[in-house]
């Protein structure tokens, strides 16, 4: 669940794996393994990822919180697009 929620929020924010990999000082390949759940994610790395994604760490542990963050991101993006149109 945690790994999937990190990925969902990363994608919703439009942030690359490369950016998060650099943020936690690992290779992009290693980050990919973390996000896929095949490599362990330390608590410290999770804190940094949460900061880079602009969310509280608890969001990753609850699907409903993750979904609400993603909906908020979509709503903000929609409002910005409407203003630019």
mmCIF file of N, CA, C and O in Angstrom:
data_model
loop_
_atom_site.group_PDB
_atom_site.id
_atom_site.type_symbol
_atom_site.label_atom_id
_atom_site.label_comp_id
_atom_site.label_asym_id
_atom_site.label_seq_id
_atom_site.Cartn_x
_atom_site.Cartn_y
_atom_site.Cartn_z
ATOM 1 N N UNK A 1 0.810 -1.187 0.000
ATOM 2 C CA UNK A 1 0.000 0.000 0.000
ATOM 3 C C UNK A 1 0.862 1.263 0.000
ATOM 4 O O UNK A 1 0.619 2.176 -0.782
ATOM 5 N N UNK A 2 1.847 1.339 0.858
ATOM 6 C CA UNK A 2 2.686 2.535 0.952
ATOM 7 C C UNK A 2 3.365 2.811 -0.379
ATOM 8 O O UNK A 2 3.327 3.945 -0.881
ATOM 9 N N UNK A 3 3.954 1.786 -0.968
ATOM 10 C CA UNK A 3 4.673 1.961 -2.224
ATOM 11 C C UNK A 3 3.738 2.443 -3.323
ATOM 12 O O UNK A 3 4.074 3.346 -4.101
ATOM 13 N N UNK A 4 2.570 1.845 -3.387
ATOM 14 C CA UNK A 4 1.583 2.219 -4.407
ATOM 15 C C UNK A 4 1.117 3.655 -4.212
ATOM 16 O O UNK A 4 0.955 4.402 -5.185
ATOM 17 N N UNK A 5 0.920 4.055 -2.964
ATOM 18 C CA UNK A 5 0.452 5.401 -2.690
ATOM 19 C C UNK A 5 1.514 6.453 -2.996
ATOM 20 O O UNK A 5 1.193 7.543 -3.471
ATOM 21 N N UNK A 6 2.759 6.123 -2.734
ATOM 22 C CA UNK A 6 3.843 7.032 -3.116
ATOM 23 C C UNK A 6 3.808 7.245 -4.628
ATOM 24 O O UNK A 6 3.868 8.383 -5.113
ATOM 25 N N UNK A 7 3.694 6.160 -5.354
ATOM 26 C CA UNK A 7 3.681 6.256 -6.817
ATOM 27 C C UNK A 7 2.478 7.059 -7.310
ATOM 28 O O UNK A 7 2.611 7.909 -8.189
ATOM 29 N N UNK A 8 1.303 6.807 -6.749
ATOM 30 C CA UNK A 8 0.102 7.523 -7.175
ATOM 31 C C UNK A 8 0.260 9.031 -6.999
ATOM 32 O O UNK A 8 -0.092 9.808 -7.887
ATOM 33 N N UNK A 9 0.778 9.432 -5.858
ATOM 34 C CA UNK A 9 0.937 10.865 -5.601
ATOM 35 C C UNK A 9 2.038 11.443 -6.473
ATOM 36 O O UNK A 9 1.907 12.553 -7.001
ATOM 37 N N UNK A 10 3.122 10.709 -6.656
ATOM 38 C CA UNK A 10 4.203 11.181 -7.520
ATOM 39 C C UNK A 10 3.679 11.444 -8.925
ATOM 40 O O UNK A 10 3.922 12.507 -9.506
ATOM 41 N N UNK A 11 2.929 10.503 -9.461
ATOM 42 C CA UNK A 11 2.380 10.632 -10.814
ATOM 43 C C UNK A 11 1.397 11.807 -10.877
ATOM 44 O O UNK A 11 1.429 12.602 -11.807
ATOM 45 N N UNK A 12 0.528 11.913 -9.873
ATOM 46 C CA UNK A 12 -0.454 13.002 -9.848
ATOM 47 C C UNK A 12 0.227 14.367 -9.824
ATOM 48 O O UNK A 12 -0.241 15.318 -10.451
ATOM 49 N N UNK A 13 1.340 14.466 -9.138
ATOM 50 C CA UNK A 13 2.084 15.731 -9.054
ATOM 51 C C UNK A 13 2.940 15.975 -10.306
ATOM 52 O O UNK A 13 3.460 17.070 -10.487
ATOM 53 N N UNK A 14 3.103 14.932 -11.121
ATOM 54 C CA UNK A 14 3.925 15.083 -12.319
ATOM 55 C C UNK A 14 5.415 15.113 -12.024
ATOM 56 O O UNK A 14 6.200 15.726 -12.748
ATOM 57 N N UNK A 15 5.809 14.440 -10.968
ATOM 58 C CA UNK A 15 7.211 14.404 -10.544
ATOM 59 C C UNK A 15 7.832 13.102 -11.036
ATOM 60 O O UNK A 15 7.230 12.039 -10.957
ATOM 61 N N UNK A 16 9.038 13.202 -11.536
ATOM 62 C CA UNK A 16 9.710 12.034 -12.096
ATOM 63 C C UNK A 16 10.351 11.169 -11.009
ATOM 64 O O UNK A 16 10.661 11.643 -9.912
ATOM 65 N N UNK A 17 10.565 9.922 -11.376
ATOM 66 C CA UNK A 17 11.304 9.019 -10.491
ATOM 67 C C UNK A 17 12.711 9.562 -10.260
ATOM 68 O O UNK A 17 13.237 9.474 -9.156
ATOM 69 N N UNK A 18 13.281 10.122 -11.297
ATOM 70 C CA UNK A 18 14.636 10.671 -11.210
ATOM 71 C C UNK A 18 14.723 11.742 -10.124
ATOM 72 O O UNK A 18 15.666 11.772 -9.339
ATOM 73 N N UNK A 19 13.713 12.615 -10.078
ATOM 74 C CA UNK A 19 13.706 13.698 -9.098
ATOM 75 C C UNK A 19 13.691 13.137 -7.672
ATOM 76 O O UNK A 19 14.452 13.594 -6.808
ATOM 77 N N UNK A 20 12.825 12.169 -7.423
ATOM 78 C CA UNK A 20 12.760 11.591 -6.086
ATOM 79 C C UNK A 20 14.012 10.779 -5.770
ATOM 80 O O UNK A 20 14.482 10.795 -4.636
ATOM 81 N N UNK A 21 14.540 10.096 -6.768
ATOM 82 C CA UNK A 21 15.778 9.337 -6.550
ATOM 83 C C UNK A 21 16.905 10.268 -6.108
ATOM 84 O O UNK A 21 17.633 9.966 -5.155
ATOM 85 N N UNK A 22 17.021 11.399 -6.785
ATOM 86 C CA UNK A 22 18.046 12.377 -6.396
ATOM 87 C C UNK A 22 17.788 12.903 -5.000
ATOM 88 O O UNK A 22 18.718 13.110 -4.223
ATOM 89 N N UNK A 23 16.506 13.106 -4.679
ATOM 90 C CA UNK A 23 16.149 13.637 -3.367
ATOM 91 C C UNK A 23 16.531 12.723 -2.218
ATOM 92 O O UNK A 23 16.847 13.196 -1.127
ATOM 93 N N UNK A 24 16.492 11.425 -2.447
ATOM 94 C CA UNK A 24 16.866 10.482 -1.388
ATOM 95 C C UNK A 24 18.256 9.888 -1.631
ATOM 96 O O UNK A 24 18.667 8.973 -0.924
ATOM 97 N N UNK A 25 18.934 10.412 -2.631
ATOM 98 C CA UNK A 25 20.325 10.044 -2.898
ATOM 99 C C UNK A 25 20.502 8.561 -3.228
ATOM 100 O O UNK A 25 21.355 7.877 -2.674
ATOM 101 N N UNK A 26 19.652 8.076 -4.147
ATOM 102 C CA UNK A 26 19.800 6.721 -4.677
ATOM 103 C C UNK A 26 19.717 6.802 -6.195
ATOM 104 O O UNK A 26 19.306 7.819 -6.746
ATOM 105 N N UNK A 27 20.072 5.725 -6.857
ATOM 106 C CA UNK A 27 19.967 5.708 -8.306
ATOM 107 C C UNK A 27 18.499 5.615 -8.707
ATOM 108 O O UNK A 27 17.647 5.207 -7.918
ATOM 109 N N UNK A 28 18.227 5.987 -9.944
ATOM 110 C CA UNK A 28 16.864 5.886 -10.445
ATOM 111 C C UNK A 28 16.395 4.431 -10.438
ATOM 112 O O UNK A 28 15.236 4.141 -10.156
ATOM 113 N N UNK A 29 17.298 3.515 -10.731
ATOM 114 C CA UNK A 29 16.958 2.088 -10.724
ATOM 115 C C UNK A 29 16.570 1.641 -9.307
ATOM 116 O O UNK A 29 15.575 0.935 -9.118
ATOM 117 N N UNK A 30 17.345 2.070 -8.332
ATOM 118 C CA UNK A 30 17.038 1.728 -6.946
ATOM 119 C C UNK A 30 15.698 2.320 -6.539
ATOM 120 O O UNK A 30 14.882 1.644 -5.904
ATOM 121 N N UNK A 31 15.454 3.563 -6.936
ATOM 122 C CA UNK A 31 14.171 4.186 -6.606
ATOM 123 C C UNK A 31 13.021 3.400 -7.251
ATOM 124 O O UNK A 31 11.991 3.182 -6.621
ATOM 125 N N UNK A 32 13.206 2.979 -8.480
ATOM 126 C CA UNK A 32 12.186 2.182 -9.159
ATOM 127 C C UNK A 32 11.868 0.913 -8.389
ATOM 128 O O UNK A 32 10.707 0.508 -8.271
ATOM 129 N N UNK A 33 12.901 0.292 -7.846
ATOM 130 C CA UNK A 33 12.696 -0.920 -7.040
ATOM 131 C C UNK A 33 11.943 -0.602 -5.753
ATOM 132 O O UNK A 33 11.104 -1.387 -5.297
ATOM 133 N N UNK A 34 12.249 0.546 -5.168
ATOM 134 C CA UNK A 34 11.539 0.963 -3.957
ATOM 135 C C UNK A 34 10.063 1.150 -4.270
ATOM 136 O O UNK A 34 9.196 0.640 -3.580
ATOM 137 N N UNK A 35 9.785 1.889 -5.352
ATOM 138 C CA UNK A 35 8.407 2.179 -5.708
ATOM 139 C C UNK A 35 7.628 0.919 -6.085
ATOM 140 O O UNK A 35 6.426 0.837 -5.856
ATOM 141 N N UNK A 36 8.314 -0.070 -6.634
ATOM 142 C CA UNK A 36 7.669 -1.336 -6.988
ATOM 143 C C UNK A 36 7.549 -2.284 -5.797
ATOM 144 O O UNK A 36 6.947 -3.346 -5.902
ATOM 145 N N UNK A 37 8.157 -1.918 -4.687
ATOM 146 C CA UNK A 37 8.066 -2.737 -3.491
ATOM 147 C C UNK A 37 9.060 -3.881 -3.433
ATOM 148 O O UNK A 37 8.975 -4.720 -2.549
ATOM 149 N N UNK A 38 10.016 -3.913 -4.363
ATOM 150 C CA UNK A 38 11.007 -4.991 -4.351
ATOM 151 C C UNK A 38 12.245 -4.617 -3.542
ATOM 152 O O UNK A 38 13.107 -5.468 -3.321
ATOM 153 N N UNK A 39 12.321 -3.375 -3.121
ATOM 154 C CA UNK A 39 13.419 -2.926 -2.272
ATOM 155 C C UNK A 39 12.809 -2.176 -1.097
ATOM 156 O O UNK A 39 11.797 -1.488 -1.248
ATOM 157 N N UNK A 40 13.406 -2.307 0.067
ATOM 158 C CA UNK A 40 12.847 -1.693 1.268
ATOM 159 C C UNK A 40 12.970 -0.172 1.229
ATOM 160 O O UNK A 40 13.910 0.384 0.671
ATOM 161 N N UNK A 41 12.000 0.467 1.846
ATOM 162 C CA UNK A 41 11.966 1.917 1.951
ATOM 163 C C UNK A 41 12.162 2.283 3.415
ATOM 164 O O UNK A 41 11.344 1.910 4.267
ATOM 165 N N UNK A 42 13.238 2.988 3.700
ATOM 166 C CA UNK A 42 13.512 3.363 5.087
ATOM 167 C C UNK A 42 12.572 4.488 5.519
ATOM 168 O O UNK A 42 12.032 5.236 4.694
ATOM 169 N N UNK A 43 12.394 4.601 6.817
ATOM 170 C CA UNK A 43 11.549 5.668 7.366
ATOM 171 C C UNK A 43 12.118 7.033 6.989
ATOM 172 O O UNK A 43 11.364 7.954 6.663
ATOM 173 N N UNK A 44 13.422 7.160 7.004
ATOM 174 C CA UNK A 44 14.053 8.444 6.663
ATOM 175 C C UNK A 44 13.803 8.805 5.205
ATOM 176 O O UNK A 44 13.489 9.946 4.883
ATOM 177 N N UNK A 45 13.940 7.841 4.319
ATOM 178 C CA UNK A 45 13.661 8.099 2.905
ATOM 179 C C UNK A 45 12.190 8.459 2.703
ATOM 180 O O UNK A 45 11.870 9.337 1.901
ATOM 181 N N UNK A 46 11.308 7.794 3.427
ATOM 182 C CA UNK A 46 9.885 8.076 3.290
ATOM 183 C C UNK A 46 9.575 9.513 3.727
ATOM 184 O O UNK A 46 8.779 10.203 3.101
ATOM 185 N N UNK A 47 10.240 9.966 4.786
ATOM 186 C CA UNK A 47 10.061 11.355 5.237
ATOM 187 C C UNK A 47 10.495 12.336 4.161
ATOM 188 O O UNK A 47 9.812 13.329 3.904
ATOM 189 N N UNK A 48 11.634 12.066 3.536
ATOM 190 C CA UNK A 48 12.141 12.957 2.488
ATOM 191 C C UNK A 48 11.198 12.942 1.288
ATOM 192 O O UNK A 48 10.879 14.000 0.722
ATOM 193 N N UNK A 49 10.735 11.780 0.896
ATOM 194 C CA UNK A 49 9.805 11.667 -0.225
ATOM 195 C C UNK A 49 8.531 12.448 0.073
ATOM 196 O O UNK A 49 8.022 13.173 -0.785
ATOM 197 N N UNK A 50 8.016 12.325 1.283
ATOM 198 C CA UNK A 50 6.810 13.070 1.662
ATOM 199 C C UNK A 50 7.053 14.569 1.519
ATOM 200 O O UNK A 50 6.207 15.291 0.972
ATOM 201 N N UNK A 51 8.191 15.038 1.958
ATOM 202 C CA UNK A 51 8.524 16.459 1.834
ATOM 203 C C UNK A 51 8.599 16.863 0.373
ATOM 204 O O UNK A 51 8.045 17.899 -0.023
ATOM 205 N N UNK A 52 9.259 16.068 -0.440
ATOM 206 C CA UNK A 52 9.395 16.380 -1.867
ATOM 207 C C UNK A 52 8.041 16.386 -2.576
ATOM 208 O O UNK A 52 7.839 17.143 -3.534
ATOM 209 N N UNK A 53 7.118 15.550 -2.111
ATOM 210 C CA UNK A 53 5.786 15.485 -2.718
ATOM 211 C C UNK A 53 4.801 16.460 -2.073
ATOM 212 O O UNK A 53 3.674 16.595 -2.525
ATOM 213 N N UNK A 54 5.229 17.111 -0.998
ATOM 214 C CA UNK A 54 4.393 18.104 -0.340
ATOM 215 C C UNK A 54 3.229 17.526 0.433
ATOM 216 O O UNK A 54 2.147 18.123 0.484
ATOM 217 N N UNK A 55 3.435 16.355 1.039
ATOM 218 C CA UNK A 55 2.384 15.716 1.823
ATOM 219 C C UNK A 55 2.949 15.259 3.167
ATOM 220 O O UNK A 55 4.162 15.195 3.361
ATOM 221 N N UNK A 56 2.054 14.930 4.086
ATOM 222 C CA UNK A 56 2.451 14.359 5.365
ATOM 223 C C UNK A 56 2.677 12.859 5.167
ATOM 224 O O UNK A 56 1.977 12.220 4.380
ATOM 225 N N UNK A 57 3.619 12.304 5.875
ATOM 226 C CA UNK A 57 3.970 10.885 5.753
ATOM 227 C C UNK A 57 2.754 9.983 5.959
ATOM 228 O O UNK A 57 2.611 8.952 5.283
ATOM 229 N N UNK A 58 1.864 10.358 6.841
ATOM 230 C CA UNK A 58 0.689 9.526 7.140
ATOM 231 C C UNK A 58 -0.167 9.264 5.904
ATOM 232 O O UNK A 58 -0.857 8.241 5.835
ATOM 233 N N UNK A 59 -0.117 10.156 4.937
ATOM 234 C CA UNK A 59 -0.920 10.005 3.712
ATOM 235 C C UNK A 59 -0.621 8.686 3.020
ATOM 236 O O UNK A 59 -1.520 8.056 2.465
ATOM 237 N N UNK A 60 0.609 8.242 3.057
ATOM 238 C CA UNK A 60 1.007 7.026 2.352
ATOM 239 C C UNK A 60 0.431 5.752 2.979
ATOM 240 O O UNK A 60 0.369 4.715 2.335
ATOM 241 N N UNK A 61 0.007 5.834 4.231
ATOM 242 C CA UNK A 61 -0.461 4.651 4.952
ATOM 243 C C UNK A 61 -1.969 4.466 4.908
ATOM 244 O O UNK A 61 -2.484 3.488 5.443
ATOM 245 N N UNK A 62 -2.675 5.380 4.289
ATOM 246 C CA UNK A 62 -4.137 5.315 4.250
ATOM 247 C C UNK A 62 -4.621 5.652 2.850
ATOM 248 O O UNK A 62 -4.437 6.773 2.373
ATOM 249 N N UNK A 63 -5.240 4.676 2.192
ATOM 250 C CA UNK A 63 -5.697 4.878 0.810
ATOM 251 C C UNK A 63 -6.650 6.063 0.670
ATOM 252 O O UNK A 63 -6.586 6.805 -0.305
ATOM 253 N N UNK A 64 -7.525 6.251 1.656
ATOM 254 C CA UNK A 64 -8.480 7.364 1.578
ATOM 255 C C UNK A 64 -7.755 8.710 1.612
ATOM 256 O O UNK A 64 -8.138 9.639 0.909
ATOM 257 N N UNK A 65 -6.723 8.826 2.434
ATOM 258 C CA UNK A 65 -5.942 10.062 2.476
ATOM 259 C C UNK A 65 -5.219 10.287 1.154
ATOM 260 O O UNK A 65 -5.178 11.404 0.641
ATOM 261 N N UNK A 66 -4.657 9.225 0.605
ATOM 262 C CA UNK A 66 -3.974 9.327 -0.683
ATOM 263 C C UNK A 66 -4.944 9.786 -1.753
ATOM 264 O O UNK A 66 -4.646 10.704 -2.524
ATOM 265 N N UNK A 67 -6.117 9.181 -1.792
ATOM 266 C CA UNK A 67 -7.115 9.561 -2.786
ATOM 267 C C UNK A 67 -7.549 11.009 -2.621
ATOM 268 O O UNK A 67 -7.739 11.725 -3.608
ATOM 269 N N UNK A 68 -7.671 11.476 -1.386
ATOM 270 C CA UNK A 68 -8.078 12.867 -1.176
ATOM 271 C C UNK A 68 -6.995 13.831 -1.639
ATOM 272 O O UNK A 68 -7.294 14.886 -2.200
ATOM 273 N N UNK A 69 -5.738 13.474 -1.431
ATOM 274 C CA UNK A 69 -4.635 14.309 -1.913
ATOM 275 C C UNK A 69 -4.645 14.353 -3.436
ATOM 276 O O UNK A 69 -4.497 15.422 -4.040
ATOM 277 N N UNK A 70 -4.841 13.217 -4.065
ATOM 278 C CA UNK A 70 -4.864 13.159 -5.531
ATOM 279 C C UNK A 70 -6.042 13.975 -6.068
ATOM 280 O O UNK A 70 -5.881 14.726 -7.041
ATOM 281 N N UNK A 71 -7.202 13.873 -5.435
ATOM 282 C CA UNK A 71 -8.351 14.673 -5.871
ATOM 283 C C UNK A 71 -8.072 16.164 -5.726
ATOM 284 O O UNK A 71 -8.450 16.960 -6.585
ATOM 285 N N UNK A 72 -7.402 16.539 -4.658
ATOM 286 C CA UNK A 72 -7.043 17.943 -4.450
ATOM 287 C C UNK A 72 -6.080 18.420 -5.545
ATOM 288 O O UNK A 72 -6.238 19.517 -6.074
ATOM 289 N N UNK A 73 -5.116 17.599 -5.881
ATOM 290 C CA UNK A 73 -4.159 17.936 -6.942
ATOM 291 C C UNK A 73 -4.903 18.126 -8.257
ATOM 292 O O UNK A 73 -4.662 19.099 -8.982
ATOM 293 N N UNK A 74 -5.811 17.219 -8.560
ATOM 294 C CA UNK A 74 -6.584 17.311 -9.806
ATOM 295 C C UNK A 74 -7.446 18.567 -9.827
ATOM 296 O O UNK A 74 -7.544 19.238 -10.855
ATOM 297 N N UNK A 75 -8.081 18.899 -8.698
ATOM 298 C CA UNK A 75 -8.928 20.081 -8.632
ATOM 299 C C UNK A 75 -8.123 21.359 -8.843
ATOM 300 O O UNK A 75 -8.556 22.255 -9.562
ATOM 301 N N UNK A 76 -6.956 21.432 -8.230
ATOM 302 C CA UNK A 76 -6.104 22.605 -8.397
ATOM 303 C C UNK A 76 -5.656 22.708 -9.850
ATOM 304 O O UNK A 76 -5.694 23.788 -10.447
ATOM 305 N N UNK A 77 -5.257 21.593 -10.441
ATOM 306 C CA UNK A 77 -4.824 21.587 -11.845
ATOM 307 C C UNK A 77 -5.954 22.027 -12.760
ATOM 308 O O UNK A 77 -5.747 22.810 -13.683
ATOM 309 N N UNK A 78 -7.167 21.554 -12.501
ATOM 310 C CA UNK A 78 -8.321 21.913 -13.310
ATOM 311 C C UNK A 78 -8.602 23.408 -13.206
ATOM 312 O O UNK A 78 -8.864 24.072 -14.209
ATOM 313 N N UNK A 79 -8.528 23.951 -11.998
ATOM 314 C CA UNK A 79 -8.774 25.381 -11.806
ATOM 315 C C UNK A 79 -7.728 26.225 -12.513
ATOM 316 O O UNK A 79 -8.048 27.250 -13.118
ATOM 317 N N UNK A 80 -6.474 25.806 -12.468
ATOM 318 C CA UNK A 80 -5.404 26.532 -13.153
ATOM 319 C C UNK A 80 -5.629 26.490 -14.660
ATOM 320 O O UNK A 80 -5.499 27.508 -15.354
ATOM 321 N N UNK A 81 -5.979 25.328 -15.181
ATOM 322 C CA UNK A 81 -6.236 25.202 -16.624
ATOM 323 C C UNK A 81 -7.390 26.096 -17.041
ATOM 324 O O UNK A 81 -7.336 26.722 -18.110
ATOM 325 N N UNK A 82 -8.436 26.177 -16.241
ATOM 326 C CA UNK A 82 -9.581 27.033 -16.564
ATOM 327 C C UNK A 82 -9.177 28.503 -16.587
ATOM 328 O O UNK A 82 -9.626 29.256 -17.434
ATOM 329 N N UNK A 83 -8.307 28.883 -15.660
ATOM 330 C CA UNK A 83 -7.876 30.275 -15.591
ATOM 331 C C UNK A 83 -6.988 30.636 -16.799
ATOM 332 O O UNK A 83 -6.994 31.761 -17.252
ATOM 333 N N UNK A 84 -6.226 29.659 -17.267
ATOM 334 C CA UNK A 84 -5.334 29.908 -18.395
ATOM 335 C C UNK A 84 -6.057 29.889 -19.729
ATOM 336 O O UNK A 84 -5.559 30.425 -20.714
ATOM 337 N N UNK A 85 -7.235 29.285 -19.766
ATOM 338 C CA UNK A 85 -7.989 29.155 -21.016
ATOM 339 C C UNK A 85 -8.672 30.448 -21.421
ATOM 340 O O UNK A 85 -8.861 31.362 -20.756
#
